[in-house]
C-alpha positions as YAML, in Angstrom:
chain: A
units: angstrom
residues:
- id: 1
  name: MET
  ca: [-6.77, -41.72, -67.95]
- id: 2
  name: TRP
  ca: [-9.10, -38.91, -69.06]
- id: 3
  name: ALA
  ca: [-11.43, -39.70, -66.21]
- id: 4
  name: LEU
  ca: [-8.62, -39.31, -63.75]
- id: 5
  name: LEU
  ca: [-7.61, -35.96, -65.25]
- id: 6
  name: ILE
  ca: [-11.20, -34.70, -65.15]
- id: 7
  name: ALA
  ca: [-11.53, -35.87, -61.54]
- id: 8
  name: LEU
  ca: [-8.31, -34.02, -60.62]
- id: 9
  name: ILE
  ca: [-9.52, -30.84, -62.30]
- id: 10
  name: GLY
  ca: [-12.86, -31.16, -60.46]
- id: 11
  name: VAL
  ca: [-11.15, -31.66, -57.11]
- id: 12
  name: ALA
  ca: [-8.80, -28.71, -57.79]
- id: 13
  name: GLY
  ca: [-11.80, -26.55, -58.72]
- id: 14
  name: LEU
  ca: [-13.67, -27.62, -55.59]
- id: 15
  name: LEU
  ca: [-10.61, -26.88, -53.42]
- id: 16
  name: GLY
  ca: [-10.13, -23.48, -55.10]
- id: 17
  name: TRP
  ca: [-13.77, -22.55, -54.51]
- id: 18
  name: ARG
  ca: [-13.53, -23.68, -50.86]
- id: 19
  name: PHE
  ca: [-10.29, -21.69, -50.37]
- id: 20
  name: TRP
  ca: [-12.00, -18.58, -51.80]
- id: 21
  name: ALA
  ca: [-15.01, -19.02, -49.44]
- id: 22
  name: LEU
  ca: [-12.75, -19.51, -46.41]
- id: 23
  name: SER
  ca: [-10.68, -16.43, -47.26]
- id: 24
  name: ARG
  ca: [-13.89, -14.35, -47.45]
- id: 25
  name: LEU
  ca: [-14.94, -15.73, -44.06]
- id: 26
  name: MET
  ca: [-11.51, -14.89, -42.59]
- id: 27
  name: SER
  ca: [-11.81, -11.31, -43.90]
- id: 28
  name: ARG
  ca: [-15.22, -10.89, -42.24]
- id: 29
  name: LEU
  ca: [-13.97, -12.38, -38.96]
- id: 30
  name: GLU
  ca: [-10.88, -10.12, -38.94]
- id: 31
  name: ALA
  ca: [-13.10, -7.08, -39.51]
- id: 32
  name: GLU
  ca: [-15.39, -8.13, -36.64]
- id: 33
  name: LEU
  ca: [-12.39, -8.76, -34.39]
- id: 34
  name: ALA
  ca: [-11.02, -5.29, -35.18]
- id: 35
  name: THR
  ca: [-14.41, -3.79, -34.27]
- id: 36
  name: LEU
  ca: [-14.50, -5.68, -30.97]
- id: 37
  name: ALA
  ca: [-10.91, -4.75, -30.17]
- id: 38
  name: SER
  ca: [-11.55, -1.06, -30.79]
- id: 39
  name: ALA
  ca: [-14.62, -1.26, -28.54]
- id: 40
  name: ARG
  ca: [-12.40, -2.77, -25.80]
- id: 41
  name: VAL
  ca: [-14.85, -5.67, -25.40]
- id: 42
  name: LEU
  ca: [-12.09, -8.26, -25.34]
- id: 43
  name: GLU
  ca: [-10.22, -6.72, -22.39]
- id: 44
  name: GLY
  ca: [-10.69, -8.42, -19.08]
- id: 45
  name: PRO
  ca: [-10.91, -6.71, -15.73]
- id: 46
  name: ASP
  ca: [-7.81, -5.10, -14.24]
- id: 47
  name: ILE
  ca: [-6.52, -8.03, -12.18]
- id: 48
  name: GLU
  ca: [-4.01, -5.90, -10.26]
- id: 49
  name: ALA
  ca: [-6.76, -3.55, -9.13]
- id: 50
  name: LEU
  ca: [-8.95, -6.46, -8.06]
- id: 51
  name: LEU
  ca: [-6.25, -8.29, -6.11]
- id: 52
  name: ALA
  ca: [-4.36, -5.31, -4.69]
- id: 53
  name: PRO
  ca: [-4.99, -4.42, -1.08]
- id: 54
  name: GLU
  ca: [-7.12, -1.37, -0.52]
- id: 55
  name: ARG
  ca: [-4.99, 1.75, -0.60]
- id: 56
  name: PRO
  ca: [-5.30, 4.15, 2.30]
- id: 57
  name: THR
  ca: [-6.80, 7.58, 1.97]
- id: 58
  name: LEU
  ca: [-4.07, 10.16, 2.20]
- id: 59
  name: ILE
  ca: [-3.90, 13.85, 3.03]
- id: 60
  name: ALA
  ca: [-1.28, 15.73, 1.02]
- id: 61
  name: ILE
  ca: [0.14, 19.03, 2.20]
- id: 62
  name: GLU
  ca: [2.21, 21.31, -0.01]
- id: 63
  name: ILE
  ca: [3.92, 24.21, 1.71]
- id: 64
  name: LEU
  ca: [3.68, 27.12, -0.69]
- id: 65
  name: ASN
  ca: [5.90, 29.55, 1.21]
- id: 66
  name: PRO
  ca: [8.83, 27.58, 2.67]
- id: 67
  name: PHE
  ca: [11.24, 30.52, 2.52]
- id: 68
  name: GLU
  ca: [8.90, 32.84, 4.43]
- id: 69
  name: LEU
  ca: [8.45, 30.18, 7.11]
- id: 70
  name: ALA
  ca: [12.19, 29.72, 7.40]
- id: 71
  name: MET
  ca: [12.72, 33.50, 7.68]
- id: 72
  name: ARG
  ca: [10.24, 33.60, 10.60]
- id: 73
  name: GLU
  ca: [12.18, 30.90, 12.42]
- id: 74
  name: SER
  ca: [15.72, 32.16, 11.82]
- id: 75
  name: ARG
  ca: [17.39, 35.27, 10.45]
- id: 76
  name: LEU
  ca: [20.08, 33.08, 8.89]
- id: 77
  name: ALA
  ca: [17.48, 31.52, 6.58]
- id: 78
  name: GLY
  ca: [17.74, 34.38, 4.08]
- id: 79
  name: PRO
  ca: [21.44, 34.04, 3.27]
- id: 80
  name: PHE
  ca: [21.33, 30.26, 3.66]
- id: 81
  name: GLY
  ca: [18.26, 30.01, 1.41]
- id: 82
  name: SER
  ca: [19.96, 31.91, -1.38]
- id: 83
  name: LEU
  ca: [22.97, 29.58, -1.21]
- id: 84
  name: ALA
  ca: [21.14, 26.26, -0.78]
- id: 85
  name: PRO
  ca: [17.40, 26.63, -1.47]
- id: 86
  name: ALA
  ca: [16.83, 22.87, -1.80]
- id: 87
  name: MET
  ca: [18.33, 22.18, 1.61]
- id: 88
  name: LEU
  ca: [16.28, 24.98, 3.18]
- id: 89
  name: ARG
  ca: [13.08, 23.63, 1.63]
- id: 90
  name: GLN
  ca: [13.96, 20.13, 2.86]
- id: 91
  name: GLU
  ca: [14.50, 21.40, 6.41]
- id: 92
  name: VAL
  ca: [11.18, 23.30, 6.38]
- id: 93
  name: TYR
  ca: [9.34, 20.17, 5.29]
- id: 94
  name: ARG
  ca: [11.15, 18.06, 7.91]
- id: 95
  name: GLN
  ca: [10.15, 20.45, 10.69]
- id: 96
  name: ALA
  ca: [6.59, 20.68, 9.40]
- id: 97
  name: THR
  ca: [6.35, 16.88, 9.39]
- id: 98
  name: GLU
  ca: [7.52, 16.77, 13.02]
- id: 99
  name: ARG
  ca: [5.02, 19.44, 14.05]
- id: 100
  name: VAL
  ca: [2.11, 17.68, 12.37]
- id: 101
  name: ARG
  ca: [3.13, 14.38, 13.97]
- id: 102
  name: GLU
  ca: [3.35, 16.01, 17.44]
- id: 103
  name: GLN
  ca: [0.05, 17.88, 17.11]
- id: 104
  name: LEU
  ca: [-1.84, 14.80, 15.95]
- id: 105
  name: ALA
  ca: [-0.39, 12.75, 18.81]
- id: 106
  name: ALA
  ca: [-1.36, 15.49, 21.29]
- id: 107
  name: GLN
  ca: [-4.95, 15.20, 20.05]
- id: 108
  name: GLY
  ca: [-4.95, 11.42, 20.38]
- id: 109
  name: VAL
  ca: [-4.87, 10.73, 16.64]
- id: 110
  name: GLN
  ca: [-3.05, 7.57, 15.65]
- id: 111
  name: ALA
  ca: [-1.44, 8.50, 12.35]
- id: 112
  name: GLU
  ca: [1.60, 7.61, 10.31]
- id: 113
  name: VAL
  ca: [3.11, 10.91, 9.23]
- id: 114
  name: THR
  ca: [5.79, 10.51, 6.57]
- id: 115
  name: LEU
  ca: [7.50, 12.87, 4.18]
- id: 116
  name: VAL
  ca: [7.20, 11.73, 0.57]
- id: 117
  name: ARG
  ca: [9.37, 13.43, -2.02]
- id: 118
  name: GLY
  ca: [7.63, 14.59, -5.19]
- id: 119
  name: ARG
  ca: [9.00, 13.91, -8.64]
...
């Protein structure tokens, strides 16, 4: 009976020592993983960027003086612009888009000219 009790105490001691060694190993591995994660080593390549089709090169044009342009085209732009400035700006951009499209076509340039609203 005493032999069995001594054997159980020995096995419990051995298991306790092994648990302590494994917990130290886990602490070291977690610290190494945190170091690797902060260094961004574990991140893979950006799959969306690799698989996405090549995006076209764009030319952006911002009209800085839409009200002055509208005033040159029509005397009614002044009163209309003070009442509805967003609509006036939209009309200036629409006409500018048409002019760019026409001028590029006149020069033989095949281009898709679209108006993209900013945020």
